[in-house]
mmCIF file of C-alpha atoms in Angstrom:
data_model
loop_
_atom_site.group_PDB
_atom_site.id
_atom_site.type_symbol
_atom_site.label_atom_id
_atom_site.label_comp_id
_atom_site.label_asym_id
_atom_site.label_seq_id
_atom_site.Cartn_x
_atom_site.Cartn_y
_atom_site.Cartn_z
ATOM 1 C CA MET A 1 34.181 64.907 -88.793
ATOM 2 C CA SER A 2 30.558 63.811 -88.660
ATOM 3 C CA GLY A 3 28.861 61.380 -86.332
ATOM 4 C CA VAL A 4 28.602 60.896 -82.650
ATOM 5 C CA TRP A 5 31.061 59.610 -80.148
ATOM 6 C CA VAL A 6 29.665 56.572 -78.343
ATOM 7 C CA PHE A 7 31.121 55.070 -75.101
ATOM 8 C CA LYS A 8 30.330 51.335 -74.862
ATOM 9 C CA ASP A 9 31.958 48.547 -72.933
ATOM 10 C CA GLY A 10 34.771 50.856 -71.837
ATOM 11 C CA VAL A 11 35.646 51.915 -75.421
ATOM 12 C CA MET A 12 35.040 55.336 -77.061
ATOM 13 C CA ARG A 13 34.081 55.022 -80.757
ATOM 14 C CA LEU A 14 32.917 57.385 -83.459
ATOM 15 C CA ASN A 15 29.618 56.180 -84.775
ATOM 16 C CA ASP A 16 29.173 57.852 -88.138
ATOM 17 C CA GLY A 17 25.795 56.272 -88.776
ATOM 18 C CA GLY A 18 24.173 54.989 -91.895
ATOM 19 C CA GLY A 19 24.162 51.474 -93.394
ATOM 20 C CA SER A 20 24.591 48.132 -91.901
ATOM 21 C CA SER A 21 27.971 47.073 -90.453
ATOM 22 C CA SER A 22 28.597 44.829 -93.496
ATOM 23 C CA ASP A 23 27.791 47.701 -95.838
ATOM 24 C CA GLN A 24 30.139 49.944 -93.917
ATOM 25 C CA GLN A 25 32.977 47.426 -93.926
ATOM 26 C CA SER A 26 32.814 46.930 -97.684
ATOM 27 C CA SER A 27 32.805 50.690 -98.385
ATOM 28 C CA VAL A 28 35.150 51.865 -95.663
ATOM 29 C CA LYS A 29 38.442 53.226 -96.891
ATOM 30 C CA LYS A 30 41.555 53.336 -94.827
ATOM 31 C CA LYS A 31 41.847 56.546 -92.772
ATOM 32 C CA VAL A 32 44.953 58.570 -92.363
ATOM 33 C CA LEU A 33 45.977 61.422 -90.046
ATOM 34 C CA VAL A 34 47.110 64.461 -91.961
ATOM 35 C CA HIS A 35 49.115 67.454 -90.609
ATOM 36 C CA LEU A 36 47.303 70.288 -92.259
ATOM 37 C CA PRO A 37 50.079 72.999 -92.332
ATOM 38 C CA THR A 38 52.407 70.713 -94.256
ATOM 39 C CA GLY A 39 49.979 68.264 -95.848
ATOM 40 C CA GLU A 40 52.101 65.378 -94.437
ATOM 41 C CA VAL A 41 50.436 62.124 -93.844
ATOM 42 C CA ILE A 42 51.514 60.888 -90.395
ATOM 43 C CA SER A 43 53.157 57.514 -90.950
ATOM 44 C CA SER A 44 55.141 57.031 -87.752
ATOM 45 C CA TYR A 45 55.165 58.019 -84.157
ATOM 46 C CA LYS A 46 58.485 59.774 -84.756
ATOM 47 C CA SER A 47 56.882 62.335 -87.136
ATOM 48 C CA LEU A 48 53.756 62.615 -84.837
ATOM 49 C CA GLU A 49 55.926 63.269 -81.792
ATOM 50 C CA LYS A 50 57.914 65.974 -83.465
ATOM 51 C CA ILE A 51 54.703 67.830 -84.367
ATOM 52 C CA LEU A 52 53.073 67.398 -81.024
ATOM 53 C CA ILE A 53 56.192 68.643 -79.237
ATOM 54 C CA GLU A 54 56.161 71.708 -81.430
ATOM 55 C CA LEU A 55 52.517 72.267 -80.409
ATOM 56 C CA GLY A 56 53.400 72.214 -76.673
ATOM 57 C CA TRP A 57 52.766 68.493 -75.865
ATOM 58 C CA GLU A 58 55.179 66.573 -73.752
ATOM 59 C CA ARG A 59 55.870 62.811 -73.600
ATOM 60 C CA TYR A 60 54.119 61.259 -70.560
ATOM 61 C CA TYR A 61 55.636 58.039 -69.271
ATOM 62 C CA GLY A 62 52.816 57.002 -66.882
ATOM 63 C CA ASP A 63 52.072 53.686 -68.627
ATOM 64 C CA ILE A 64 54.804 51.664 -70.390
ATOM 65 C CA GLU A 65 52.169 49.907 -72.512
ATOM 66 C CA LEU A 66 51.084 53.143 -74.174
ATOM 67 C CA PHE A 67 52.686 56.038 -76.148
ATOM 68 C CA GLN A 68 51.279 59.119 -74.424
ATOM 69 C CA PHE A 69 51.434 62.859 -74.557
ATOM 70 C CA HIS A 70 50.281 65.451 -71.916
ATOM 71 C CA LYS A 71 49.672 69.112 -72.465
ATOM 72 C CA ARG A 72 51.054 71.183 -69.658
ATOM 73 C CA CYS A 73 48.446 73.282 -67.794
ATOM 74 C CA SER A 74 45.600 71.140 -68.999
ATOM 75 C CA ILE A 75 43.935 67.785 -68.252
ATOM 76 C CA ASP A 76 44.392 66.614 -71.815
ATOM 77 C CA LEU A 77 46.163 63.316 -72.329
ATOM 78 C CA ILE A 78 46.623 61.526 -75.684
ATOM 79 C CA SER A 79 47.020 57.809 -75.224
ATOM 80 C CA LEU A 80 48.091 55.742 -78.223
ATOM 81 C CA PRO A 81 48.889 52.022 -78.671
ATOM 82 C CA LYS A 82 52.643 51.322 -78.347
ATOM 83 C CA ASP A 83 52.600 49.661 -81.792
ATOM 84 C CA PHE A 84 51.938 52.156 -84.610
ATOM 85 C CA SER A 85 50.317 49.408 -86.793
ATOM 86 C CA LYS A 86 47.439 49.492 -84.230
ATOM 87 C CA PHE A 87 46.965 53.260 -84.617
ATOM 88 C CA THR A 88 43.285 53.494 -85.763
ATOM 89 C CA SER A 89 40.894 56.266 -86.599
ATOM 90 C CA VAL A 90 39.660 56.351 -82.965
ATOM 91 C CA TYR A 91 43.113 57.574 -81.942
ATOM 92 C CA MET A 92 43.306 59.915 -84.946
ATOM 93 C CA TYR A 93 40.079 61.615 -84.053
ATOM 94 C CA ASP A 94 41.283 62.047 -80.407
ATOM 95 C CA ILE A 95 44.370 63.866 -81.707
ATOM 96 C CA VAL A 96 42.178 66.052 -84.043
ATOM 97 C CA VAL A 97 39.718 67.020 -81.301
ATOM 98 C CA LYS A 98 42.649 68.084 -79.015
ATOM 99 C CA ASN A 99 44.481 69.925 -81.806
ATOM 100 C CA PRO A 100 41.820 71.608 -83.911
ATOM 101 C CA ASN A 101 42.896 73.171 -87.194
ATOM 102 C CA VAL A 102 46.252 71.338 -87.064
ATOM 103 C CA PHE A 103 45.269 67.715 -87.975
ATOM 104 C CA HIS A 104 42.558 66.226 -90.121
ATOM 105 C CA VAL A 105 41.476 62.603 -90.666
ATOM 106 C CA ARG A 106 41.004 61.631 -94.320
ATOM 107 C CA ASN A 107 40.217 58.586 -96.370
ATOM 108 C CA CYS A 108 43.091 57.348 -98.596
#
């Protein structure tokens, strides 16, 4: 994971630098979240939820518009869009940061 997290207009984004935005869009490949111990590409919230629960995360039902997980005895909260098709690399990196050595974001 290279780059810098930037908070702008209420949104946290990973700015990986280099090139113009049009150059980046033409060369950017789709990113996927990979569970490192199994090599599984996370393709649904069902598989992600199973892994997160095994890691000590619990479903949090504080906002019906989001799919959320909270880790007991911490302030960490993972907030994801309700619709898995809107699951982008920003959310993937959030999961990786909060679960180091378990997940990785890769280009496919």
